[in-house]
Structures are given as C-alpha cells and as structure tokens.
Coordinates of C-alpha atoms and ligand atoms in Angstrom, one line a residue:
M1 CA 0.2 0.0 0.0
S2 CA 1.7 3.2 -1.1
F3 CA -1.3 5.5 -1.7
K4 CA -0.1 9.3 -0.8
P5 CA -3.7 11.8 -0.8
A6 CA -3.4 14.6 -3.6
S7 CA -2.9 18.1 -2.0
W8 CA -6.3 20.0 -1.9
P9 CA -7.5 22.5 -2.6
R10 CA -7.0 21.9 -6.4
K11 CA -8.9 22.4 -9.4
L12 CA -11.3 19.6 -10.3
R13 CA -12.5 18.3 -13.8
S14 CA -16.1 19.9 -13.4
Q15 CA -14.9 23.4 -13.6
E16 CA -14.0 22.8 -17.2
W17 CA -17.4 23.0 -17.5
Y18 CA -18.8 25.3 -14.8
G19 CA -15.4 27.6 -13.3
G20 CA -14.6 30.9 -14.8
T21 CA -17.0 33.3 -16.7
S22 CA -16.3 32.6 -19.9
R23 CA -19.6 32.4 -22.0
D24 CA -19.4 28.5 -21.7
A25 CA -19.2 28.3 -18.0
I26 CA -22.4 30.6 -18.4
Y27 CA -24.2 28.3 -20.5
H28 CA -23.6 25.4 -18.1
R29 CA -24.0 26.8 -15.1
G30 CA -27.1 28.3 -16.0
W31 CA -28.7 25.3 -17.5
L32 CA -28.2 23.2 -14.8
K33 CA -29.4 26.1 -12.2
N34 CA -32.8 25.0 -13.7
Q35 CA -33.4 22.7 -11.2
G36 CA -32.7 25.2 -8.4
Y37 CA -28.8 25.4 -7.6
P38 CA -27.7 28.5 -6.0
N39 CA -24.4 29.6 -7.5
D40 CA -21.8 28.9 -4.5
L41 CA -22.2 25.2 -5.6
F42 CA -20.2 25.6 -8.6
D43 CA -17.1 27.2 -6.5
G44 CA -14.7 24.3 -7.2
R45 CA -16.4 21.3 -4.5
P46 CA -16.1 17.8 -5.9
I47 CA -19.3 17.1 -7.9
I48 CA -20.3 13.5 -7.6
G49 CA -21.9 11.1 -10.4
V50 CA -24.8 8.9 -8.7
L51 CA -24.7 6.5 -11.0
N52 CA -28.1 4.5 -10.7
T53 CA -28.9 1.5 -12.1
W54 CA -32.8 1.7 -11.1
S55 CA -35.3 0.2 -12.9
E56 CA -39.2 -1.3 -12.5
L57 CA -37.5 -3.8 -15.0
T58 CA -34.4 -4.8 -12.8
P59 CA -37.0 -5.7 -9.6
C60 CA -33.4 -6.0 -7.9
N61 CA -32.3 -2.7 -8.1
G62 CA -36.2 -1.4 -7.6
H63 CA -35.2 0.6 -4.1
L64 CA -32.2 2.0 -5.7
R65 CA -33.7 5.7 -6.1
E66 CA -34.5 5.9 -2.1
L67 CA -30.8 4.4 -1.6
A68 CA -29.9 7.6 -3.9
E69 CA -31.2 9.7 -1.7
K70 CA -29.1 8.8 0.9
V71 CA -26.3 8.6 -0.6
K72 CA -26.5 12.4 -1.7
A73 CA -27.3 13.2 1.8
G74 CA -23.7 12.0 2.5
V75 CA -22.3 13.9 -0.4
W76 CA -24.2 17.3 0.6
E77 CA -23.1 16.6 4.1
A78 CA -19.0 16.1 3.0
G79 CA -19.0 19.2 1.0
G80 CA -19.8 17.9 -2.3
F81 CA -22.4 18.4 -5.0
P82 CA -24.3 15.0 -6.1
V83 CA -26.2 14.9 -9.4
E84 CA -28.1 11.5 -9.6
V85 CA -27.5 10.4 -13.5
P86 CA -29.9 6.9 -14.8
V87 CA -27.4 4.5 -16.2
F88 CA -27.6 1.2 -18.4
S89 CA -29.6 -1.2 -15.9
V90 CA -29.3 -5.1 -16.8
S91 CA -31.8 -7.1 -15.0
E92 CA -30.5 -10.5 -15.0
N93 CA -34.5 -12.0 -14.9
T94 CA -35.7 -9.9 -18.0
Y95 CA -33.1 -9.2 -20.7
R96 CA -33.1 -11.3 -23.7
P97 CA -31.6 -13.3 -25.5
T98 CA -29.4 -13.3 -22.0
A99 CA -28.4 -10.4 -19.7
M100 CA -24.7 -11.3 -20.3
M101 CA -25.0 -10.3 -23.9
F102 CA -25.4 -6.6 -22.5
R103 CA -23.0 -6.6 -19.9
N104 CA -20.4 -4.9 -22.5
L105 CA -23.0 -2.7 -23.6
A106 CA -23.9 -1.5 -20.2
A107 CA -20.2 -0.8 -19.4
M108 CA -19.2 0.8 -23.1
S109 CA -22.2 3.4 -22.4
I110 CA -21.5 4.1 -18.6
E111 CA -17.8 4.7 -19.6
E112 CA -19.1 7.4 -22.2
Q113 CA -21.5 8.6 -19.6
I114 CA -18.9 9.2 -16.9
R115 CA -16.0 10.7 -19.1
G116 CA -18.7 13.1 -21.3
Q117 CA -19.8 14.6 -18.1
P118 CA -19.1 16.9 -15.6
I119 CA -18.0 14.4 -12.6
D120 CA -15.3 14.1 -10.5
G121 CA -16.1 11.3 -8.9
A122 CA -19.0 8.0 -8.9
V123 CA -20.6 6.4 -6.8
L124 CA -22.0 3.2 -8.2
L125 CA -25.2 2.3 -7.2
V126 CA -25.9 -1.8 -8.3
G127 CA -27.4 -4.9 -7.2
C128 CA -28.4 -7.1 -9.9
D129 CA -26.0 -9.3 -11.3
K130 CA -24.3 -7.7 -14.5
T131 CA -24.9 -3.9 -13.1
T132 CA -22.1 -4.5 -10.7
P133 CA -19.6 -5.8 -13.3
S134 CA -20.4 -3.4 -15.6
L135 CA -20.1 -0.4 -13.7
L136 CA -16.7 -1.7 -12.3
M137 CA -15.7 -2.0 -15.9
A138 CA -16.8 1.4 -16.9
A139 CA -15.1 2.8 -13.5
A140 CA -11.8 1.0 -13.9
S141 CA -11.8 1.9 -17.7
T142 CA -12.1 6.0 -17.0
D143 CA -10.4 5.8 -13.2
L144 CA -12.0 8.7 -11.9
P145 CA -12.4 8.0 -8.3
S146 CA -15.2 5.8 -7.7
I147 CA -17.0 3.6 -4.7
I148 CA -19.8 1.1 -5.1
V149 CA -22.4 0.8 -2.8
T150 CA -24.8 -2.5 -3.3
G151 CA -28.5 -2.2 -2.8
G152 CA -28.4 -5.4 -0.6
P153 CA -30.0 -8.8 -0.6
M154 CA -33.6 -10.0 0.0
L155 CA -35.2 -11.2 3.0
N156 CA -35.1 -14.8 3.5
G157 CA -38.1 -16.8 1.6
H158 CA -40.4 -18.8 3.5
F159 CA -42.2 -22.2 2.2
R160 CA -44.3 -24.5 4.6
G161 CA -41.5 -24.0 7.2
E162 CA -38.7 -24.2 5.2
Q163 CA -36.5 -21.3 4.3
I164 CA -36.0 -21.2 0.5
G165 CA -33.3 -19.1 -1.3
S166 CA -33.8 -17.1 -4.6
G167 CA -32.8 -18.9 -7.8
T168 CA -31.9 -22.2 -5.8
H169 CA -35.2 -23.7 -4.9
L170 CA -36.9 -22.5 -8.3
W171 CA -34.2 -25.0 -9.8
R172 CA -34.9 -27.9 -7.1
F173 CA -38.9 -27.2 -7.0
A174 CA -38.7 -27.7 -11.1
E175 CA -36.7 -30.6 -10.6
A176 CA -39.3 -31.8 -7.9
V177 CA -41.9 -31.4 -10.3
K178 CA -40.5 -33.8 -13.2
A179 CA -39.8 -35.9 -10.8
G180 CA -43.2 -36.1 -9.6
E181 CA -42.2 -35.2 -5.8
M182 CA -44.2 -31.6 -6.1
T183 CA -47.7 -30.6 -7.4
Q184 CA -47.6 -27.8 -9.9
E185 CA -50.4 -26.0 -7.3
E186 CA -47.8 -26.2 -4.6
F187 CA -44.8 -24.7 -6.9
L188 CA -47.2 -22.0 -7.6
E189 CA -47.8 -20.9 -3.9
A190 CA -43.9 -21.3 -3.7
E191 CA -43.9 -18.4 -5.9
Q192 CA -45.7 -16.2 -3.9
S193 CA -43.2 -16.6 -1.0
M194 CA -39.5 -16.3 -3.1
S195 CA -39.2 -12.8 -2.9
R196 CA -40.3 -11.0 0.4
S197 CA -38.8 -7.8 -0.1
T198 CA -36.8 -5.6 -2.2
G199 CA -33.2 -6.4 -3.1
T200 CA -31.0 -8.7 -4.8
C201 CA -31.4 -12.6 -4.8
N202 CA -30.7 -13.9 -1.2
T203 CA -28.4 -16.9 -1.8
M204 CA -24.9 -16.5 -2.4
G205 CA -25.6 -16.0 -6.2
T206 CA -24.0 -13.9 -8.7
A207 CA -25.1 -10.8 -6.8
S208 CA -24.4 -11.3 -4.0
T209 CA -20.9 -13.0 -5.1
M210 CA -20.0 -9.9 -7.0
A211 CA -21.2 -7.9 -3.7
S212 CA -18.5 -10.0 -1.9
V213 CA -15.7 -9.5 -5.0
A214 CA -16.4 -5.6 -4.6
E215 CA -15.9 -5.0 -1.1
S216 CA -13.1 -7.7 -1.3
L217 CA -11.3 -5.9 -3.9
G218 CA -11.6 -2.5 -1.9
M219 CA -13.8 -1.0 -3.8
A220 CA -16.8 -0.3 -1.5
L221 CA -16.6 0.3 2.5
S222 CA -16.4 -2.7 4.5
G223 CA -19.2 -4.2 5.9
N224 CA -21.4 -3.3 2.6
A225 CA -22.0 -6.6 1.1
A226 CA -24.1 -8.6 3.3
I227 CA -26.8 -5.9 4.7
P228 CA -30.3 -6.8 3.9
A229 CA -31.6 -4.6 1.3
V230 CA -34.8 -3.5 3.7
D231 CA -32.2 -2.9 6.7
S232 CA -31.5 0.4 8.2
R233 CA -28.3 -0.1 8.2
R234 CA -28.1 -0.5 4.5
R235 CA -29.5 3.4 4.2
V236 CA -26.4 4.6 6.7
M237 CA -23.8 2.5 4.3
A238 CA -25.2 4.5 1.5
Q239 CA -24.9 7.9 3.4
L240 CA -21.1 7.1 4.2
T241 CA -20.5 6.0 1.2
G242 CA -21.6 9.3 -0.3
R243 CA -19.5 11.0 2.5
R244 CA -16.6 9.1 1.4
I245 CA -16.3 9.6 -2.2
V246 CA -15.9 13.3 -1.7
Q247 CA -13.0 13.0 0.6
M248 CA -11.8 10.1 -2.4
V249 CA -12.1 13.1 -5.3
K250 CA -9.7 15.5 -3.0
D251 CA -7.4 12.8 -2.4
D252 CA -7.4 11.5 -5.9
L253 CA -7.9 8.3 -5.0
K254 CA -9.0 6.2 -8.0
P255 CA -9.3 2.5 -9.0
S256 CA -5.9 2.1 -10.4
D257 CA -4.8 2.7 -7.7
I258 CA -7.2 0.2 -5.5
L259 CA -7.4 -2.3 -8.5
T260 CA -4.2 -3.5 -8.4
K261 CA -2.8 -7.5 -8.9
T262 CA -3.5 -8.2 -5.2
A263 CA -6.8 -6.9 -4.9
F264 CA -7.9 -9.1 -7.6
E265 CA -5.9 -12.4 -5.7
N266 CA -8.2 -11.2 -2.8
A267 CA -11.2 -11.4 -4.3
I268 CA -10.0 -14.5 -6.3
R269 CA -9.7 -16.2 -2.8
T270 CA -13.1 -14.4 -1.2
V271 CA -14.8 -16.1 -4.0
G272 CA -13.4 -19.5 -3.0
A273 CA -14.0 -18.9 0.8
I274 CA -17.7 -17.9 0.2
G275 CA -18.4 -20.4 -2.7
G276 CA -19.3 -18.0 -5.0
S277 CA -20.9 -17.9 -8.1
T278 CA -18.4 -19.2 -11.5
N279 CA -19.4 -16.2 -13.2
A280 CA -17.1 -13.7 -11.0
V281 CA -14.6 -15.5 -13.0
I282 CA -15.6 -14.1 -16.2
H283 CA -16.4 -10.7 -14.6
L284 CA -12.9 -10.0 -12.6
L285 CA -11.0 -11.1 -15.8
A286 CA -13.0 -8.0 -17.5
I287 CA -12.5 -6.0 -15.1
A288 CA -9.1 -6.5 -15.0
G289 CA -8.7 -6.0 -18.5
R290 CA -10.0 -2.7 -18.2
V291 CA -7.9 -1.8 -15.5
G292 CA -4.9 -2.9 -17.3
V293 CA -3.9 -5.7 -14.6
E294 CA -2.7 -9.0 -16.1
L295 CA -5.1 -11.6 -14.6
T296 CA -5.6 -15.0 -15.9
L297 CA -7.5 -18.4 -15.7
E298 CA -4.5 -19.8 -14.0
D299 CA -4.6 -17.3 -11.3
W300 CA -8.1 -18.5 -10.7
D301 CA -6.5 -22.1 -10.2
R302 CA -3.5 -20.9 -8.2
C303 CA -5.0 -18.2 -5.8
G304 CA -8.1 -20.6 -5.3
R305 CA -7.0 -24.0 -5.4
D306 CA -6.4 -24.5 -1.5
V307 CA -9.2 -21.7 -0.5
P308 CA -11.5 -23.6 1.9
T309 CA -15.3 -22.7 1.4
I310 CA -16.4 -21.8 4.7
V311 CA -19.5 -19.5 4.4
N312 CA -22.3 -21.9 4.7
L313 CA -24.6 -20.4 2.1
L314 CA -27.3 -22.0 -0.5
P315 CA -26.5 -23.0 -2.9
A316 CA -23.1 -24.7 -1.4
G317 CA -24.7 -24.6 1.8
K318 CA -27.6 -24.1 3.7
Y319 CA -28.4 -20.5 4.9
L320 CA -29.2 -17.3 3.1
M321 CA -27.5 -13.8 3.2
E322 CA -29.4 -12.6 6.4
E323 CA -28.0 -15.0 8.4
F324 CA -24.1 -14.2 6.9
F325 CA -25.2 -10.7 7.9
Y326 CA -25.8 -11.5 11.2
A327 CA -23.2 -13.6 11.5
G328 CA -21.2 -10.7 10.2
G329 CA -20.9 -10.8 6.7
L330 CA -17.9 -10.9 4.7
P331 CA -15.2 -8.6 7.4
V332 CA -15.4 -12.1 9.0
V333 CA -14.4 -14.2 6.1
L334 CA -11.6 -11.6 5.2
K335 CA -10.6 -12.2 8.5
R336 CA -10.3 -15.9 8.6
L337 CA -8.6 -15.1 4.6
G338 CA -6.0 -12.9 6.9
E339 CA -5.1 -15.3 9.8
A340 CA -4.5 -18.4 7.1
G341 CA -2.5 -16.3 5.2
L342 CA -4.6 -16.3 2.2
L343 CA -5.2 -12.5 2.4
H344 CA -3.0 -9.7 1.0
K345 CA -3.3 -7.5 4.2
D346 CA -2.1 -4.5 3.1
A347 CA -4.1 -4.1 -0.1
L348 CA -5.5 -0.7 -0.4
T349 CA -9.6 0.0 -0.3
V350 CA -11.9 3.0 -0.9
S351 CA -11.2 3.7 3.0
G352 CA -7.9 5.0 2.1
G353 CA -6.4 2.5 4.4
A354 CA -5.1 -1.2 4.3
I355 CA -8.1 -3.8 4.0
W356 CA -6.6 -5.7 7.5
D357 CA -7.0 -2.8 9.1
E358 CA -10.9 -3.1 8.4
V359 CA -11.3 -6.1 9.2
K360 CA -9.0 -7.8 11.9
D361 CA -11.4 -6.7 15.1
A362 CA -14.4 -8.7 13.1
M363 CA -16.1 -10.9 15.3
N364 CA -18.2 -14.3 13.7
H365 CA -21.8 -14.8 15.8
N366 CA -22.8 -17.6 14.3
P367 CA -19.5 -19.8 13.4
D368 CA -22.2 -22.1 11.9
V369 CA -22.8 -19.6 9.3
I370 CA -19.4 -18.6 8.7
R371 CA -17.0 -21.8 9.8
P372 CA -13.7 -22.1 11.1
I373 CA -11.4 -23.3 8.6
E374 CA -11.3 -26.7 10.4
R375 CA -15.0 -27.4 9.9
A376 CA -15.3 -26.1 6.5
L377 CA -17.9 -27.6 4.2
T378 CA -14.8 -27.9 1.2
A379 CA -11.7 -27.8 2.0
Q380 CA -10.5 -27.1 -2.0
G381 CA -13.3 -24.3 -2.6
G382 CA -12.0 -21.9 -5.1
I383 CA -12.9 -22.2 -8.9
A384 CA -11.4 -25.6 -10.5
V385 CA -9.8 -24.8 -13.8
L386 CA -9.8 -27.7 -16.3
R387 CA -8.0 -28.1 -19.7
G388 CA -7.6 -31.0 -22.0
N389 CA -8.2 -32.0 -25.3
L390 CA -11.8 -30.8 -24.7
A391 CA -11.0 -27.2 -23.6
P392 CA -7.8 -26.3 -24.5
S393 CA -7.9 -22.8 -23.4
G394 CA -10.0 -24.3 -19.9
A395 CA -13.2 -24.6 -18.4
V396 CA -14.1 -24.1 -14.9
L397 CA -15.9 -26.2 -12.3
K398 CA -17.4 -25.1 -8.9
P399 CA -16.4 -28.1 -6.5
S400 CA -18.2 -26.6 -3.5
A401 CA -21.6 -26.7 -5.9
A402 CA -20.3 -30.1 -7.2
S403 CA -21.2 -34.3 -6.0
P404 CA -17.8 -35.4 -4.8
Q405 CA -18.5 -38.7 -6.5
L406 CA -18.7 -37.0 -9.7
M407 CA -15.3 -35.2 -9.6
T408 CA -13.8 -38.0 -11.3
H409 CA -15.7 -39.8 -13.7
R410 CA -15.8 -41.5 -17.3
G411 CA -19.3 -41.4 -19.4
R412 CA -20.6 -41.8 -22.7
A413 CA -21.6 -38.5 -24.2
V414 CA -25.4 -37.4 -25.0
V415 CA -24.8 -34.4 -27.0
F416 CA -27.4 -31.7 -27.7
E417 CA -26.2 -29.4 -30.6
D418 CA -27.6 -26.1 -28.7
I419 CA -30.0 -25.1 -26.0
D420 CA -33.6 -25.8 -28.5
D421 CA -32.2 -29.0 -29.3
Y422 CA -31.8 -29.9 -25.4
K423 CA -35.2 -28.7 -25.0
A424 CA -36.6 -30.5 -27.5
R425 CA -35.2 -34.0 -26.3
I426 CA -34.5 -34.0 -22.7
E427 CA -37.9 -35.2 -21.8
D428 CA -38.1 -37.4 -24.5
E429 CA -38.5 -41.3 -22.8
S430 CA -36.5 -42.9 -25.4
L431 CA -33.7 -40.9 -25.1
E432 CA -30.7 -43.1 -24.4
I433 CA -29.3 -41.6 -21.2
D434 CA -28.9 -42.6 -18.0
E435 CA -26.8 -41.4 -14.2
T436 CA -23.7 -42.4 -16.2
C437 CA -23.8 -40.5 -19.4
V438 CA -21.9 -37.0 -20.0
M439 CA -24.6 -34.5 -20.9
V440 CA -22.9 -32.1 -23.2
M441 CA -24.2 -28.9 -24.9
K442 CA -22.6 -26.7 -27.7
N443 CA -23.1 -23.6 -29.2
C444 CA -24.3 -21.6 -25.7
G445 CA -20.8 -19.2 -25.4
P446 CA -20.3 -15.6 -25.8
K447 CA -20.7 -15.9 -29.3
G448 CA -22.8 -18.9 -29.8
Y449 CA -26.0 -18.1 -27.7
P450 CA -25.3 -15.3 -28.4
G451 CA -24.0 -13.8 -25.0
M452 CA -23.5 -17.1 -22.8
A453 CA -26.6 -18.0 -21.4
E454 CA -26.8 -19.0 -17.9
V455 CA -28.4 -22.3 -19.5
G456 CA -25.3 -24.8 -18.4
N457 CA -26.8 -26.9 -15.6
M458 CA -28.9 -29.0 -17.4
G459 CA -31.7 -29.7 -15.8
L460 CA -31.8 -33.9 -16.0
P461 CA -33.4 -35.9 -17.9
P462 CA -37.2 -37.1 -16.0
K463 CA -36.5 -40.6 -15.9
V464 CA -33.0 -40.5 -14.2
L465 CA -34.7 -37.6 -11.4
R466 CA -37.7 -40.4 -11.1
K467 CA -34.7 -42.9 -9.6
G468 CA -33.7 -40.1 -7.2
I469 CA -30.6 -38.9 -8.7
T470 CA -30.0 -35.3 -8.6
D471 CA -26.8 -34.7 -10.3
M472 CA -24.8 -35.9 -13.5
V473 CA -21.8 -34.6 -14.9
R474 CA -22.9 -31.7 -17.5
I475 CA -20.5 -29.9 -19.9
S476 CA -20.8 -26.7 -21.9
D477 CA -19.5 -23.3 -23.3
A478 CA -22.8 -21.7 -21.4
R479 CA -22.5 -20.0 -17.7
M480 CA -24.7 -21.1 -14.9
S481 CA -26.8 -19.1 -12.6
G482 CA -24.7 -18.1 -9.3
T483 CA -27.8 -19.9 -7.6
A484 CA -27.2 -23.3 -9.0
Y485 CA -25.5 -26.2 -8.1
G486 CA -24.0 -29.7 -9.7
T487 CA -21.3 -31.3 -11.4
V488 CA -21.2 -29.1 -13.9
V489 CA -18.3 -27.9 -16.2
L490 CA -19.2 -24.3 -17.8
H491 CA -17.5 -22.1 -20.0
V492 CA -15.5 -24.5 -22.1
S493 CA -13.0 -22.7 -24.4
P494 CA -12.8 -22.2 -27.1
E495 CA -16.8 -22.3 -27.5
A496 CA -18.3 -24.2 -30.2
A497 CA -19.2 -21.3 -31.9
S498 CA -15.6 -20.5 -32.6
G499 CA -14.9 -23.8 -33.8
G500 CA -13.5 -25.1 -30.5
P501 CA -13.2 -28.8 -29.8
L502 CA -16.5 -29.2 -28.2
A503 CA -17.8 -28.3 -31.6
V504 CA -17.2 -31.9 -32.5
V505 CA -18.2 -33.8 -29.9
R506 CA -20.8 -36.6 -30.9
T507 CA -23.1 -38.7 -28.9
G508 CA -21.0 -41.8 -27.9
D509 CA -18.2 -40.5 -27.6
M510 CA -16.3 -41.2 -24.1
I511 CA -15.5 -38.4 -22.0
E512 CA -13.2 -38.2 -19.1
L513 CA -13.8 -35.8 -16.4
D514 CA -10.6 -35.5 -13.2
V515 CA -10.9 -32.4 -11.3
P516 CA -8.0 -33.2 -8.9
N517 CA -5.9 -33.2 -11.7
R518 CA -7.5 -30.6 -13.4
R519 CA -8.4 -32.5 -16.6
L520 CA -11.4 -32.8 -19.2
H521 CA -10.6 -35.3 -22.3
L522 CA -12.4 -36.2 -25.4
D523 CA -11.2 -39.7 -25.5
I524 CA -10.8 -40.0 -29.7
P525 CA -7.7 -40.6 -31.5
E526 CA -5.7 -37.4 -32.1
A527 CA -6.4 -37.9 -35.7
E528 CA -10.2 -38.3 -35.5
L529 CA -10.5 -35.1 -33.7
A530 CA -8.1 -32.9 -35.8
A531 CA -10.3 -34.8 -38.8
R532 CA -13.3 -33.2 -37.3
L533 CA -12.4 -30.1 -36.5
A534 CA -11.1 -29.7 -39.9
A535 CA -14.6 -30.5 -41.4
W536 CA -16.3 -28.2 -38.6
A537 CA -18.4 -25.3 -40.4
P538 CA -20.3 -23.0 -37.9
V539 CA -24.0 -24.2 -37.6
H540 CA -25.5 -21.1 -37.1
E541 CA -26.1 -17.7 -38.7
R542 CA -24.9 -14.7 -37.5
P543 CA -26.2 -11.0 -36.7
D544 CA -26.0 -8.6 -39.6
S545 CA -26.8 -5.6 -37.9
G546 CA -27.1 -3.5 -34.7
Y547 CA -25.8 -4.6 -31.4
A548 CA -25.7 -8.1 -31.8
W549 CA -23.7 -8.1 -34.8
L550 CA -21.1 -6.1 -33.1
H551 CA -21.1 -8.4 -29.6
Q552 CA -20.8 -11.1 -31.9
A553 CA -18.1 -9.8 -34.2
H554 CA -16.0 -8.4 -30.9
V555 CA -16.8 -10.4 -28.1
Q556 CA -13.7 -12.5 -26.7
G557 CA -13.8 -16.0 -25.7
A558 CA -14.9 -16.6 -21.8
D559 CA -11.3 -17.5 -20.8
T560 CA -10.4 -13.8 -21.0
G561 CA -13.9 -12.2 -19.6
A562 CA -15.8 -12.1 -22.6
D563 CA -15.1 -8.4 -23.2
L564 CA -15.1 -6.6 -26.5
D565 CA -11.9 -6.7 -28.1
F566 CA -12.1 -3.0 -28.5
M567 CA -13.2 -2.0 -25.3
K568 CA -10.2 -3.4 -23.3
G569 CA -7.8 -1.5 -21.5
C570 CA -8.1 2.3 -19.3
R571 CA -8.5 5.2 -21.2
G572 CA -8.9 7.6 -18.3
A573 CA -11.5 10.4 -18.4
P574 CA -10.0 13.2 -20.2
V575 CA -11.8 16.5 -20.7
G576 CA -12.7 16.7 -23.8
R577 CA -13.4 20.2 -26.4
D578 CA -16.3 22.0 -25.4
S579 CA -19.2 21.7 -27.8
H580 CA -20.4 25.8 -28.0
Ligands
LIG601 FE1 -31.0 -9.9 -10.0 FE2 -30.4 -12.3 -8.7 S1 -31.5 -11.8 -10.4 S2 -29.6 -10.1 -7.9

C-alpha cells in the first residue's frame, strides 16, 4: 500500500465546465440552475455522479432511488455536490437473449456517461448480477475516483416452514415437479413466498458474490456486501458511501490505485471462501482487463485451489444472506483469510487504508454460518480450472456445488447441439441416457447463444430424476446461475461457435472428467479429432446488424472475460473540447 493523497484544494475536472466567467461556463451553469441550484455550488467543490441502475424492470434494483437519496445526503454533508444520473440497467431476469450479452454494452455506455459529463467522482449504485461488473468495468476504464454501494439482498424466503433461497429453490422445485415429488399448484404457491422484500437474490448467487467481490477488491466500504436491502443499516451504508466519495475525490484515490493484482488475488480467494458464483471468473477477468492488470484463468486456479469454503450459504451450503449478515458478513471471512495467510493484508481500499485494518477486529456471531477453517464445507473451495483436448483454453467447475463422487468420472456423451435441441429432447423417454452419461451442450458461449446464457446447469432427464438421482456430469460453453449447483463444467473455451473441440463432440464419444488433476478429455484418437475439426463449419447464422452484430463480431472468449476486444484497457477521463 503506497497511496499518497493529492493536495487539496486544487482545480477539479468539473471546473472545465463550470468554472470561470466565459460564455461556455455561463451556459453550463445556467442550464443546470434550472433545477434550483445556488451559485456557490459551482465554487470548485467535488461534483459527484450518483450512477443509478434503478429500473422497474430491474426488480433487484427497484429500491435504488431511495438509496440514492441517502448517498446524496452523504455527499452534501461532506461538502460535495451530488447529481443523480440514470445509467444502463441490465436485469438478470428480464433481458433476452441473455443479460450477459448486454454487460459490455452497459459498461461501454456508462464509461462514456462518466467521461462525457462534468463529474469528479462516481458512486456506483448497483445490485443485480450484471450491474456490478458493468459499472466496475466502466469505472476501471475511466479511472475517476469511484466507490460502490450495492442495494443488498432480499429477506429470506419462507415456504411451508422451510427457508427458500432465490434461484436455488426455483431450480429444485422445478426438478421436484418433473420427478413427481411436487405438484404444479405447490410450485405456484411457492412463487408467492420467494421474494419477500426489495433487493437482490438472497443466496450466494452472482449478485451476492459480486457484492462480496467488490468489497474484497476494496471498492466498497467494509461490511457493505451482506446488509439486507430493507435493513436501516443499508441506508446508513449508502450515506457513509456518499460522504466517503467526496474525500476520495479530494485525495484523488482512483480505481487504478485500488484495483491492483493483489486486490484481484484477494477477490479470487474470497470467491473460494464464500462458495461464490462461477460468473465471478468472467467478470473479474473483464474488470482486470479494463484497468490493465494481467489476470488469467491460471491465477484463479493458483490462488483459489487451497481456499476452503467456509461460508455455509445456499447453493453450496444451507443458510441465506440474512444469516450471513447477522453472523458478521464479509469482514469475518476476510479476517479468516488473513489469519490463514490467504489475504494480502496491505491491499488498499476506498477507505484510503489497508484492508486488514478494516477487518482484523471483526467478530463471528454464528460459527455454523461462517465456519472455522477446520470445519470448512469444502477444503478446496476455489474455482477449479480444467484443461485438456476438450477445453484447450480452459473450462471451470465449482467444487463446492459439485458431487464428490462425480469429480472423477468417465461417461458416454449425450450431445445437444444447442439449447433448443436440449429442450426438444430432454423429456423424451426414448432418449438413450442414464446417470452415468455426460450431458454435453454446444453453442451457448459468448458468440454462440449469443451472450453466453446461464443454461449450463441443464436439468436432468425426468427418467433419471425419478430414480432419485439429482446430479450428473454436464459440460457446455455456457454459464450457470450463481444460485445453481451440480457437477457442471462451464465456460468451455474455445467455444463451439468459434470452432473449439466442443463443437465436434458426438453422442457416444467417451469423456473423462478428472477434477483433482484439472483434466477434461475427449477420448477419441488425435487424428479423428483433427479430422472432425477440419470438417467443422458454423451451424448458426450470424446477426448482420445492430448491437448483436457488434457483440458477436468483437466478443472475446470466456477464458479472457468475454469483453469486447476494442474495449479492453484504461482510457482515462480526459476533458474533451467544449461543443459551443
Ligand atoms: Fe437480480 Fe438475482 S436476478 S440479483
């Protein structure tokens, strides 16, 4: 940690618009004053953009307008001038073909909103899965002082005496209906009790994972990740964040000061400790790419391999985010990692200090929710990175969500050419499949879907479910919801739509999965594989216009973060020419 605060006072970026007595300055100030701002607000104080992903069609972020008021109160208190700015809001549960296709569009548009407007710093108000990484990517590329405050998780769901978690129970109940263990009426009744309050998914899904990632990266105030959306302490956190960003601008504490390689390593280990979502792999790689930090899949395996999963939350464990908060939240986890030598203690955070100073006194109030390392849920909880002739550029698997008996498995491939093929045949009782088979799905990667949908945790065939079997090895170039579970190999790279070996797997081929040795192997002769690859041709038509075309033409593989090739790197936020 070697950050030295800049001297204050000094001329800020916003003064290029609002400072002085020129015609242009009068023009800029005059128009803003139509909202009733007094003249002294333009005296050179920090202007803070409160970048709000609120949208009624992003229900997980539906409460962020109220939270923005608290952020603004904090900015005012600290002597700043807050301006709330609506930004591209990607909802996980509404966008088609998949929210992931729009993460990069959101990041690109928000980057330009930051760069093109008169702000000196930004508060990133986020929540739902893609909103956190897209704003972090934009902040990393522009490198203005920025801080995150998330909307917080929903309260626990309750159904017939059982606590039910967002997503995880949806998948479970759907399988139970298919297996004849639950009626459709009961499923509909459960729907009423799944989402009891505003907020993000209450499991350790992608939203909670990314909130934890943001905190462990040092981009949020300590303790932010777990506070429930409706808890009064969430609003306090928002207000404190508003206060903090003003000082960050004065100190010129930027994302590039915080988002160093050591910060990313802390985040990777955090994902292992919390049993976090595999989606974090793609998002962290993309954020690192934006700030110019060299981060690879190897870093995920190297840093995450020996990290035990100690947070006992669905989908890997038992509890929900409410209990995680009551137990002490992420600071307790970071403290545990630090005590085990698995945390870079001196990593800088938005506080201006070292991460260890913020967590060293954290107290664990429930050792069954945040376990001691000796009683970890999974000894090796990090994301496993697999390689082999089926995934030359890598694939990932989440050991804490997988079945131990399937971690080493050899089985006959049952291949689905794409998601439509899977949907058309999976319930066919004549499909030749049993629990020893390996389900393979193609054409669901960043280019293939397009956008890399969360369909990798393919539901099992009903005839297997009826035997009481709940898991099989599944392999695809898709992603999986952070709330899902199973022995699921994801993000196979290169993807099928790019002509990777996945594209030429055939039903009947034998596949070997060996997680302890990080191996994924298609057991056919080398010459046969080469001949199939030489004969391969794309099966789907490419979009010929619009954003879908841009995405498909420029999106990179999952193994490097699935960002657009021309958006990598930190471009800063230079002040451009005035337009008048
Ligand atoms: Fe938005 Fe889970 S769908 S947080």
